[in-house]
Coordinates of C-alpha atoms and ligand atoms in Angstrom, one line a residue:
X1 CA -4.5 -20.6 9.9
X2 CA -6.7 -20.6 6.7
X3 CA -9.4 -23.2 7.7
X4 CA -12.3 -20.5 8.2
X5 CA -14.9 -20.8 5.5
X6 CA -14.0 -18.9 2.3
X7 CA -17.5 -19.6 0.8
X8 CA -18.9 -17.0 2.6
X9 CA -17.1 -13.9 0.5
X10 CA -17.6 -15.3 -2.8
X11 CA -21.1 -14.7 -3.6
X12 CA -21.5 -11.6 -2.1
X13 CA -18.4 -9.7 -3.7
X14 CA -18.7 -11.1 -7.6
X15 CA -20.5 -7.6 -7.9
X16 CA -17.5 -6.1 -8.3
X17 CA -15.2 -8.6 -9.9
X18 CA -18.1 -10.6 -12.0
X19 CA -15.3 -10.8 -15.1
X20 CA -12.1 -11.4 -13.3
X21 CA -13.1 -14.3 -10.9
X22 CA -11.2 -12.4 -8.1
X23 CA -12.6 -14.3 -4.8
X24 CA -11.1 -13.7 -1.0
X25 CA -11.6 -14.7 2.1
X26 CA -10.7 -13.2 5.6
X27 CA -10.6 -13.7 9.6
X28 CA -9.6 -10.8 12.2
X29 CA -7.6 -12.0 14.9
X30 CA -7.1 -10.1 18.7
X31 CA -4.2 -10.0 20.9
X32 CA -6.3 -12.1 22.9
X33 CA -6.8 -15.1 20.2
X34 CA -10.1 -14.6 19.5
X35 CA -10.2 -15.4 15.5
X36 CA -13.8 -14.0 13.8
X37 CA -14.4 -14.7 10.2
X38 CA -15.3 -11.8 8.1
X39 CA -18.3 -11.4 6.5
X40 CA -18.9 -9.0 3.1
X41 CA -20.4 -6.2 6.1
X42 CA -16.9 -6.3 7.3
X43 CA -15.4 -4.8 3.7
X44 CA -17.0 -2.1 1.7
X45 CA -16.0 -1.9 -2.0
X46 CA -14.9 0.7 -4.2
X47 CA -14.9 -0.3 -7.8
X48 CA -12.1 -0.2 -9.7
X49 CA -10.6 2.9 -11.1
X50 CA -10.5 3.2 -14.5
X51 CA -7.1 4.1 -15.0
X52 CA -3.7 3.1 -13.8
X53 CA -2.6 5.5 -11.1
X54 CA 0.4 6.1 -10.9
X55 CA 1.8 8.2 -13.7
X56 CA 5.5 7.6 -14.4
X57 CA 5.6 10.0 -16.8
X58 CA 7.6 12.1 -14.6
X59 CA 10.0 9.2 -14.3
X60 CA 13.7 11.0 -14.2
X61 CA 16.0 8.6 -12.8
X62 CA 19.3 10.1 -11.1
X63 CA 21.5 8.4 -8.9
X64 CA 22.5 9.7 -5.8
X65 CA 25.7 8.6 -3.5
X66 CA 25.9 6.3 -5.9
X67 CA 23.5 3.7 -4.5
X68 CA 19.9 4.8 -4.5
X69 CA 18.3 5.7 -7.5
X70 CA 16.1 8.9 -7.1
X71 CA 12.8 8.6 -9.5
X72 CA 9.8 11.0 -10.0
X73 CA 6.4 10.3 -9.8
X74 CA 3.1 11.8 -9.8
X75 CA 1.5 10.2 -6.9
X76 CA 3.7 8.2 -5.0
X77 CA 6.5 8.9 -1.9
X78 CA 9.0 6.3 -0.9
X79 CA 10.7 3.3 -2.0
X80 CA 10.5 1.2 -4.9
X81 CA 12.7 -2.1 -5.2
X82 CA 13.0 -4.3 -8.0
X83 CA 13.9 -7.9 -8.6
X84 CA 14.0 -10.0 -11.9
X85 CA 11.9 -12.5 -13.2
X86 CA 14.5 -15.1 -12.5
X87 CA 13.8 -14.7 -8.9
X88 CA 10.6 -13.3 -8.1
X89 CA 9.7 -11.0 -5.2
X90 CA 7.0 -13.5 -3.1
X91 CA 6.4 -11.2 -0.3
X92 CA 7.1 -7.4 0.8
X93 CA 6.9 -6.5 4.8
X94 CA 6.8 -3.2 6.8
X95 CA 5.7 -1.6 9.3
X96 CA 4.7 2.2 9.0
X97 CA 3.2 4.9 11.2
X98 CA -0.4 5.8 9.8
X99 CA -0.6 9.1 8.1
X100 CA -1.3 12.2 11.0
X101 CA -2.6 14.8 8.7
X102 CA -2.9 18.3 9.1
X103 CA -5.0 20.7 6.6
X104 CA -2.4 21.8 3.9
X105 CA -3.0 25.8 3.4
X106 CA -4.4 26.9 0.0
X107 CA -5.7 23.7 -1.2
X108 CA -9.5 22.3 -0.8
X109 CA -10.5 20.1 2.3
X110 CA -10.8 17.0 2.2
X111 CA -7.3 16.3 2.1
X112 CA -5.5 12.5 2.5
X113 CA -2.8 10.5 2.3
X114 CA -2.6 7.1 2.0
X115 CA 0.3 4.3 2.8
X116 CA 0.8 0.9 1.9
X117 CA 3.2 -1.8 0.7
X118 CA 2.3 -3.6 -2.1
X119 CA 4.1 -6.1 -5.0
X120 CA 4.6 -5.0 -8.7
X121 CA 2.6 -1.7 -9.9
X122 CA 6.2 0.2 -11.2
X123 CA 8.0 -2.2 -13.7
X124 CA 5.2 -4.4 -14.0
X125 CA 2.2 -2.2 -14.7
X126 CA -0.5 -5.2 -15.5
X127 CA -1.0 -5.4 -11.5
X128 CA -0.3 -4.7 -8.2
X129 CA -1.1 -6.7 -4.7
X130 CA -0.9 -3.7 -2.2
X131 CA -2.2 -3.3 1.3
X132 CA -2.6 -0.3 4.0
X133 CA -4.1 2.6 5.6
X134 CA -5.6 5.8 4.6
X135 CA -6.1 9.2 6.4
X136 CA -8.3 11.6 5.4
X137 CA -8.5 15.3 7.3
X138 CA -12.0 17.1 7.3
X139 CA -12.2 20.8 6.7
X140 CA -12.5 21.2 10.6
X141 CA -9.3 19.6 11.1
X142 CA -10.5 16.0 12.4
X143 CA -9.1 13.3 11.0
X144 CA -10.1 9.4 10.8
X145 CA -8.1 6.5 9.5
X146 CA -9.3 3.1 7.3
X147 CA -7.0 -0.3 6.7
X148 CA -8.2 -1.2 2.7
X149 CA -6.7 -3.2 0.4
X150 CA -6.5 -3.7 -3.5
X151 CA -5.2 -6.4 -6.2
X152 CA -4.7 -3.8 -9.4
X153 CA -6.7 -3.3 -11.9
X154 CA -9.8 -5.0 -9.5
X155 CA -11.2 -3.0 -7.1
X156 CA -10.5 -2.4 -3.5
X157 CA -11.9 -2.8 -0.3
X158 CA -12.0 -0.4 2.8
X159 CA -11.9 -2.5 5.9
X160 CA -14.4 -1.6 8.8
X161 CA -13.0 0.0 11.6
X162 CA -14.9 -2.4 14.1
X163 CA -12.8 -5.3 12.0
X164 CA -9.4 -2.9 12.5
X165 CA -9.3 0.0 14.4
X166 CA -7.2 2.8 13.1
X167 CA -6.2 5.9 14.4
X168 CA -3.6 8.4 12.6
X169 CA 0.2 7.8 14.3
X170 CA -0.5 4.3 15.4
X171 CA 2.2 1.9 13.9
X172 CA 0.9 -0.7 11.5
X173 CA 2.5 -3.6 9.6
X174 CA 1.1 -4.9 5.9
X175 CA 2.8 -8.3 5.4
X176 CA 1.9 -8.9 1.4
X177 CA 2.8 -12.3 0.2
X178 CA 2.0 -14.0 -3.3
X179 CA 2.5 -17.7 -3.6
X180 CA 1.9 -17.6 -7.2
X181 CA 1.1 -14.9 -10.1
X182 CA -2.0 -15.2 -8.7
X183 CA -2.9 -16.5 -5.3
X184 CA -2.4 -13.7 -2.4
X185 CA -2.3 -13.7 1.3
X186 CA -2.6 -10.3 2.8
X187 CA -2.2 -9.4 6.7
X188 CA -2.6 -6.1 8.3
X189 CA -1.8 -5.8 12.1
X190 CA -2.6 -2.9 14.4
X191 CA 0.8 -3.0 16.1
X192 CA -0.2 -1.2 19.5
X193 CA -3.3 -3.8 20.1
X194 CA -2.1 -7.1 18.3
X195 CA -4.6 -6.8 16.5
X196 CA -4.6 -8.2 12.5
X197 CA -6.7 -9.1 9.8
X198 CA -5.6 -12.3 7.5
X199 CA -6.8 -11.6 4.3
X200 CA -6.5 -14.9 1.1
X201 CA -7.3 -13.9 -2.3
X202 CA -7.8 -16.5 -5.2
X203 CA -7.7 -15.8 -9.2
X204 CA -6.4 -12.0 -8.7
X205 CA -5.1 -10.7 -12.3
X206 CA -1.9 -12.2 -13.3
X207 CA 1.6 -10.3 -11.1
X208 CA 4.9 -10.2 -12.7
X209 CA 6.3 -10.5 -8.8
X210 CA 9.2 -8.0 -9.8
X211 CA 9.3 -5.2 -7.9
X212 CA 8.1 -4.0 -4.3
X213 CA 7.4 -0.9 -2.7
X214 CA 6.5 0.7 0.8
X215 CA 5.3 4.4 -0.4
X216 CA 2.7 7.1 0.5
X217 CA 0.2 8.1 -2.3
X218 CA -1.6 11.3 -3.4
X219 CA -4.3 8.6 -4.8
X220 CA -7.2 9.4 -7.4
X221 CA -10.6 9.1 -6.1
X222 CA -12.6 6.6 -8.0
X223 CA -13.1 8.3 -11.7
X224 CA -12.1 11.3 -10.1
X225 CA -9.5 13.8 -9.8
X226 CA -6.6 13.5 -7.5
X227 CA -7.1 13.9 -4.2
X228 CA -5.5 16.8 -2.1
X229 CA -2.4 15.6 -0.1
X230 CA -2.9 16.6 3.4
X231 CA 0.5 18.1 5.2
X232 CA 1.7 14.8 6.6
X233 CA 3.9 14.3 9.9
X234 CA 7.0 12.8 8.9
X235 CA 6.3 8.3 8.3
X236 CA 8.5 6.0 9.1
X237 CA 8.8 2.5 7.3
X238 CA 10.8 0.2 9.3
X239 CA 11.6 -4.3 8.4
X240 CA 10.9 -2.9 5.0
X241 CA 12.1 -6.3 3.4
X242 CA 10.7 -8.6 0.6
X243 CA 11.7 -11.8 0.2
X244 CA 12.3 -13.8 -3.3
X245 CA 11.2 -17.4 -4.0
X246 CA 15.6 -18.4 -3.1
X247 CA 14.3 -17.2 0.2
X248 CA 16.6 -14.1 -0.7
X249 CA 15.9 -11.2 1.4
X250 CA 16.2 -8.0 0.0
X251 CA 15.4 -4.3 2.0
X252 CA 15.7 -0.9 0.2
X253 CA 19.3 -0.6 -0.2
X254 CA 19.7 0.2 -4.2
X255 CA 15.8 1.1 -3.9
X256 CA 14.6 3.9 -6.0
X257 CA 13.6 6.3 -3.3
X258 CA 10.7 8.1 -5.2
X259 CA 10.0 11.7 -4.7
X260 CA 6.0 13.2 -5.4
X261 CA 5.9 16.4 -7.5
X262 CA 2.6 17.9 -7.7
X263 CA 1.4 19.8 -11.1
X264 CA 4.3 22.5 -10.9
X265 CA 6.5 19.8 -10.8
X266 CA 7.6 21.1 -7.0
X267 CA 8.5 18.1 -4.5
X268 CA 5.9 18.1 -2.3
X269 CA 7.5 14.5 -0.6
X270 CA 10.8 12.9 -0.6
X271 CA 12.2 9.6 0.9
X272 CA 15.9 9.0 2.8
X273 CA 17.5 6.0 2.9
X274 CA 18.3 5.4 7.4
X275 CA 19.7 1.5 6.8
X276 CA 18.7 -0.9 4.9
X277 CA 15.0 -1.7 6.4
X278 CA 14.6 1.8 7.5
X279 CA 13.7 4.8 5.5
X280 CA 11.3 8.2 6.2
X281 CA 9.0 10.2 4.0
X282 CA 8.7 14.2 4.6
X283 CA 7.7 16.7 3.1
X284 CA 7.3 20.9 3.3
Ligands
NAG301 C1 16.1 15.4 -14.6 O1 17.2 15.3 -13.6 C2 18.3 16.1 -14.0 C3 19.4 15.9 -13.1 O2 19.0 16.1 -11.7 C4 17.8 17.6 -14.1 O3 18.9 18.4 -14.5 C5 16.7 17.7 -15.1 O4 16.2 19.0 -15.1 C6 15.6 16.8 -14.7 N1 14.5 16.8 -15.7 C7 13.2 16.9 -15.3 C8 12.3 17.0 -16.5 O5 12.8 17.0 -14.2
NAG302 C1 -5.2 -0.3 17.6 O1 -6.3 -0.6 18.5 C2 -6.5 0.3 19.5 C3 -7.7 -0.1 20.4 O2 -8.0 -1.4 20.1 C4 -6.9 1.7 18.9 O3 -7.1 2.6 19.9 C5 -5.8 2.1 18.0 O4 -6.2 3.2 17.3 C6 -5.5 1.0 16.9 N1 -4.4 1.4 16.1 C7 -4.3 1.0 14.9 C8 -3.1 1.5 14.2 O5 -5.0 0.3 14.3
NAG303 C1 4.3 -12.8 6.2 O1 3.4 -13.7 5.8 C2 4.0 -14.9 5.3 C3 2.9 -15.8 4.8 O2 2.0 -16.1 5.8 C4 4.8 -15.6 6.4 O3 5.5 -16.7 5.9 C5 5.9 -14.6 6.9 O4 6.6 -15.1 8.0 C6 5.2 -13.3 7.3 N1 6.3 -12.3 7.6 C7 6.3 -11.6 8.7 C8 7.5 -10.7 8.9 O5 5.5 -11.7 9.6

């Protein structure tokens, strides 16, 4: 599956990871088997933010029915699971329907939300392997939708839309898997086409492979401030599972489900538990 040419990425992208080494590689596959490799016109990079983004500050851990911890958070919606060093988390799964935004009265236009799945970024704050889409809503009320992904603290890379079409409502799955501390494979499939994107990544910064998470973000623009979170349809996650290197599997039951609070410290997004592998995000 991985035999396309990897040389051709290398060069091109050291621009933006000339210390780290960070080096990937990718192919887009159709329903139909045609396999392309992807070139550096099929990614467009946006250099890494200078600070972590999530703020756990706001971190206020409750338990509720006894089973899922409740945690707050600055920027992030949804679930949060955590494993232990003794058996590290080598891949997260889910499937998700892309953000369908709507303008969210009183605040400034653009407005987004992004939604991904990714591996560490909560306990372990040196890095975080994440993957998944992003919708942003225009003053007018249109609305488009990019596939991008990111090891943390390098930078990440929108995927063209000719590579992965995206539309907002159309179900997605991110499949995030890390081999090693630092050796990634990444795949994001357009679930209504069959349509995916295999991503490898060599030499990212160092994971702790300890916790998981399938969330929606009210992310920082590069160097920027926080962007406004658009009023967001509700988003199902669904097979949200990750898998330890046992071959443990392990979905989002005991999960912190983590709700956003904006400045005021309202919730403007909370998560509920359905099963195990199932859980939605909504918010007012
Ligand atoms: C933390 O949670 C407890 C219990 O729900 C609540 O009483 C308290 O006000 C919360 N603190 C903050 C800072 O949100
Ligand atoms: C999937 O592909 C179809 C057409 O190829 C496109 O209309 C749709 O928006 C895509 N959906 C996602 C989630 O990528
Ligand atoms: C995710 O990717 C890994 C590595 O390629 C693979 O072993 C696994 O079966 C995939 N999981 C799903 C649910 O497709």
């Amino acid at each position: 599956m991985w035999s396309f040419g990897r040389q051709l990425l290398v060069g091109s992208l050291a621009v933006w990871s000339a210390a780290a080494e960070l080096s990937f590689s990718a192919q887009s596959v159709h329903a139909d088997g045609e396999v392309r490799v992807l070139s550096n016109t099929d990614f467009n990079p946006v250099p890494p933010r200078q600070r972590w983004q999530h703020n756990a500050h706001r971190h206020n851990a409750t338990w509720k029915e006894t089973r899922d911890l409740v945690s707050y958070s600055g920027s992030w919606c949804g679930a949060s699971q955590h494993s232990t060093r003794a058996e590290k988390i080598v891949n997260a799964y889910g499937s998700f329907t892309t953000p369908n935004l709507k303008l969210r009265k009183g605040l400034p236009a653009p407005q987004y939300a992004a939604a991904w799945v990714g591996i560490d970024g909560a306990e372990c704050k040196q890095a975080l392997l994440q993957a998944g889409v992003t919708t942003v809503v225009n003053s007018n009320g249109g609305q488009s939708s990019w596939a991008w992904w990111q090891w943390f603290p390098e930078a990440s890379y929108e995927i063209s839309t000719k590579s992965l079409p995206i539309k907002a409502g159309d179900w997605v799955s991110v499949n995030v898997t890390a081999q090693t501390d630092t050796e990634g494979l990444l795949t994001v499939t357009n679930l209504s086409k069959g349509f995916r994107v295999d991503i490898e990544i060599n030499r990212g910064p160092r994971l702790c492979r300890i916790d998981s998470e399938w969330l929606i973000e009210q992310f920082y623009e590069n160097e920027g401030p926080q962007v406004s979170l658009g009023q967001f349809d509700d988003i199902w996650f669904m097979d949200a599972t990750s898998t330890t290197e046992r071959g443990k599997n392990i979905g989002v039951d005991g999960a912190a489900m983590v709700y956003l609070q904006n400045d005021k410290e309202e919730v403007v997004c909370k998560a509920e538990r359905y099963d195990d592998s199932t859980f939605y995000v909504y918010g007012p």
